[in-house]
XYZ file of C-alpha atoms in Angstrom:
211
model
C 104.126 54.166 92.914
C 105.937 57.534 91.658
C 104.336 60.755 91.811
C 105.486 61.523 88.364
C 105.657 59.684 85.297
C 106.788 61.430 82.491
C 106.823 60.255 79.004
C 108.397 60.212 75.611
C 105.984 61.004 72.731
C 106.767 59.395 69.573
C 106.431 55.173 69.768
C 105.782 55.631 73.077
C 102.530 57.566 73.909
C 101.439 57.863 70.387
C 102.498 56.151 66.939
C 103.205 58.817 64.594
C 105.650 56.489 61.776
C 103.219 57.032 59.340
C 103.388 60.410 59.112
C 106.421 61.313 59.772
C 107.902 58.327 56.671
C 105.261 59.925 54.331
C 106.675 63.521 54.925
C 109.881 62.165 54.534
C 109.649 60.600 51.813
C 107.914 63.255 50.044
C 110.098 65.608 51.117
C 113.115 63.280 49.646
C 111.778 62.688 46.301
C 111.123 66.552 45.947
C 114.677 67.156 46.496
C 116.290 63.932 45.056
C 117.219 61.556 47.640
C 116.897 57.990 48.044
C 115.020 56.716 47.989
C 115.064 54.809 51.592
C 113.704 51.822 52.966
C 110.768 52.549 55.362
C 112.888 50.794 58.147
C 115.831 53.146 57.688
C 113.900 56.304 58.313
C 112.134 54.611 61.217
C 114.875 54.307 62.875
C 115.219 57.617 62.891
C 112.131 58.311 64.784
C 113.177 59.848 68.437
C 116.279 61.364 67.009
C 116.291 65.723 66.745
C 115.281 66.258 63.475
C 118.651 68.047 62.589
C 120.308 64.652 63.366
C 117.522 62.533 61.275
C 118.111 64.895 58.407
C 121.763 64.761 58.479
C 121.708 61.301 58.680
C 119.485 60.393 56.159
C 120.257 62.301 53.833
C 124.089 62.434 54.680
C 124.537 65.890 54.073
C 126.997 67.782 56.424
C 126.251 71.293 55.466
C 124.311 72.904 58.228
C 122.711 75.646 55.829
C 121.266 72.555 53.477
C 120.327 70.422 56.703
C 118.217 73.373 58.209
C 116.869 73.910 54.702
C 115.272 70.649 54.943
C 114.179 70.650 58.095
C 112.015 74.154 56.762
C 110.848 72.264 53.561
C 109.870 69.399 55.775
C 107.455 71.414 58.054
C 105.967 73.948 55.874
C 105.311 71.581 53.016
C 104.122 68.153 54.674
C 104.696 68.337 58.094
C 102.693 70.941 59.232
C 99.787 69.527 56.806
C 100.058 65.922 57.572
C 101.420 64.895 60.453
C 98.608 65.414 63.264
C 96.246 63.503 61.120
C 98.917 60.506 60.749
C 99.387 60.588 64.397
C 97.160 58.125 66.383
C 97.038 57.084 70.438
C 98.320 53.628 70.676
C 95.134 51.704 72.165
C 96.794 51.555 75.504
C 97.484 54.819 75.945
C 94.320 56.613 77.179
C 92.828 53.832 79.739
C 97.151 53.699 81.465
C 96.919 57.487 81.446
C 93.347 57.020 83.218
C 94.389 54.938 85.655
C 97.879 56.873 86.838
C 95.071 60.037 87.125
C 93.179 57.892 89.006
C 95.870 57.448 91.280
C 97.116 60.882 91.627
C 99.643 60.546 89.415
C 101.259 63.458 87.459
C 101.730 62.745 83.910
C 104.087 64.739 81.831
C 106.176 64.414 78.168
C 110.085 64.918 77.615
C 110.098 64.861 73.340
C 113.092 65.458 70.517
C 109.358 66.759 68.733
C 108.396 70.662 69.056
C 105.885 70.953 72.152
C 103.610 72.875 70.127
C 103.264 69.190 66.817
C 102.576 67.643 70.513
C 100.157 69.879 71.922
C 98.186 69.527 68.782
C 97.994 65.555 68.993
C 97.120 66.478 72.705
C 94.199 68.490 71.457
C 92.967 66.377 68.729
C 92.655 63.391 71.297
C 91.249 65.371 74.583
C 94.137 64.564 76.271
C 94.648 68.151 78.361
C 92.988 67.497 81.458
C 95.751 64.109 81.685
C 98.916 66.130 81.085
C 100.545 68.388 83.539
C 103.502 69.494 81.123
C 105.004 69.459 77.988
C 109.049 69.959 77.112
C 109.794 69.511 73.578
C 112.400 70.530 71.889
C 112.004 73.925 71.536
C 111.994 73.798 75.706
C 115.608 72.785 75.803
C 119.041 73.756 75.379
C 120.631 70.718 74.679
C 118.290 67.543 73.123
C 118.166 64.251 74.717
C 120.062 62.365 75.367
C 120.821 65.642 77.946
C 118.527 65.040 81.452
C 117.439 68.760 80.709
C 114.244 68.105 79.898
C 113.607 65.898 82.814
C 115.371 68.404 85.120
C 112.860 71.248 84.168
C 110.143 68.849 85.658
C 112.105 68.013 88.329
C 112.496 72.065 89.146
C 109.367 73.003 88.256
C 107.105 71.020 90.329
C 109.977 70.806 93.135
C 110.583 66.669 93.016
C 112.695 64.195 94.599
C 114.525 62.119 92.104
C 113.136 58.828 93.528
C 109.467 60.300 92.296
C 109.951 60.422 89.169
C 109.480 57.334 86.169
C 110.740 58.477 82.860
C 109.333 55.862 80.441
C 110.740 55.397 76.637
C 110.898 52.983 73.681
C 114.300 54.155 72.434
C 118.412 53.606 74.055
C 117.949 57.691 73.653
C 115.210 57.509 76.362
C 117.548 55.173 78.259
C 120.465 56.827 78.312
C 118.388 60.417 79.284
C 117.063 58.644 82.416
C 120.256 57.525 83.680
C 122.341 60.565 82.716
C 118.789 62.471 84.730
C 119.510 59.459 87.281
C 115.574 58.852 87.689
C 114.143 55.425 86.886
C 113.606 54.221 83.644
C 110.565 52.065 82.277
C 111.304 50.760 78.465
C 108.140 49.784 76.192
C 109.398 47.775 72.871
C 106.450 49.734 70.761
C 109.389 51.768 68.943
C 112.037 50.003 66.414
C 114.286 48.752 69.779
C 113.833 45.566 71.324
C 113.969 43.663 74.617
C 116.693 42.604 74.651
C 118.631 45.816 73.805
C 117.535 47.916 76.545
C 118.730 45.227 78.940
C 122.445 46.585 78.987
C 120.371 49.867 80.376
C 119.206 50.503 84.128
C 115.642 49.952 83.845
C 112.630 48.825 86.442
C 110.931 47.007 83.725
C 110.618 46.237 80.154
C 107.198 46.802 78.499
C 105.523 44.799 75.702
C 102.922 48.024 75.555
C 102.078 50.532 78.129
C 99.286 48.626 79.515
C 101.689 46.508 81.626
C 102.742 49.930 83.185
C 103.913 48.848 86.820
């Protein structure tokens, strides 16, 4: 058993596709683009948002990208998303039992801390989480170990105590480049078989077959 666990957010802990495709896509027929298949801007999902934007709508000026990142949050995101944003069923009794067990439980997300914290909130999650890193925490997104390093320093931890569990090759490649142990859970858009190629201790159907 690790002493830590710390999690991604999005298709991990918490399935927030609708939302974030519906401000998307609302935000894209506002200011004529696409439109995109649902699929495309899934797989999008655990990307910064700067890099989503770009890439979506493959515009390369950073003026217009950060644009759209504003328009995004002020106009649907910030209205939207929480209530589009739901607990996978397996999320709440794993988190229950790694409490049980003395566990500490924290997040490492591309999202802002503070669109997390209000999830956290909504689902009476703050007596299970220990800490929060989003974006807005960081110098340098994943896949950088930064995030997992603050942890690390802040509560003082060996490397072998810490599980950093994911759904995307972004969480994969953050663990190794951290060099902690990486759990993958195929409730995002990559599969199995892809996060093979990746160090891993286990590959998860959901998060109830958590160690």
């Amino acid at each position: 058993m690790y002493s830590t666990y710390i999690f991604d957010f999005d298709y991990t802990l918490a399935n927030s596709e609708q939302g974030i495709v519906m401000c998307f896509e609302m935000l894209f027929a506002d200011e004529g683009y696409g439109p995109f298949p649902r699929q495309t801007i899934c797989q999008t999902i655990g990307m910064t948002m700067y890099d989503a934007m770009a890439q979506l709508t493959g515009e390369t000026n950073p003026h217009r990208i950060n644009e759209l990142i504003h328009l995004y949050k002020v106009r649907y995101s910030d209205k939207y998303m929480v209530a589009n944003t739901h607990l996978y069923p397996q999320t709440r009794p794993m988190l229950t039992r790694l409490k049980e067990k003395g566990a500490r439980i924290c997040i490492v997300s591309t999202k802002t801390r503070s669109r997390i914290q209000q999830t956290i909130d909504k689902e009476h999650l703050n007596s299970y989480i220990d800490c929060v890193i989003g974006i807005e925490d960081v110098r340098d997104a994943k896949p950088s170990p930064q995030g997992i390093q603050t942890i690390q320093s802040r509560f003082h931890l060996p490397l072998g105590e810490i599980l950093y569990i994911g759904d995307s090759l972004i969480d994969a490649q953050t663990a190794a480049n951290a060099h902690v142990d990486f759990a993958a859970v195929t409730t995002g858009t990559t599969s199995a078989a892809d996060f093979t190629v990746w160090p891993h201790v286990q590959i998860m159907h959901d998060l109830s077959e958590l160690l």
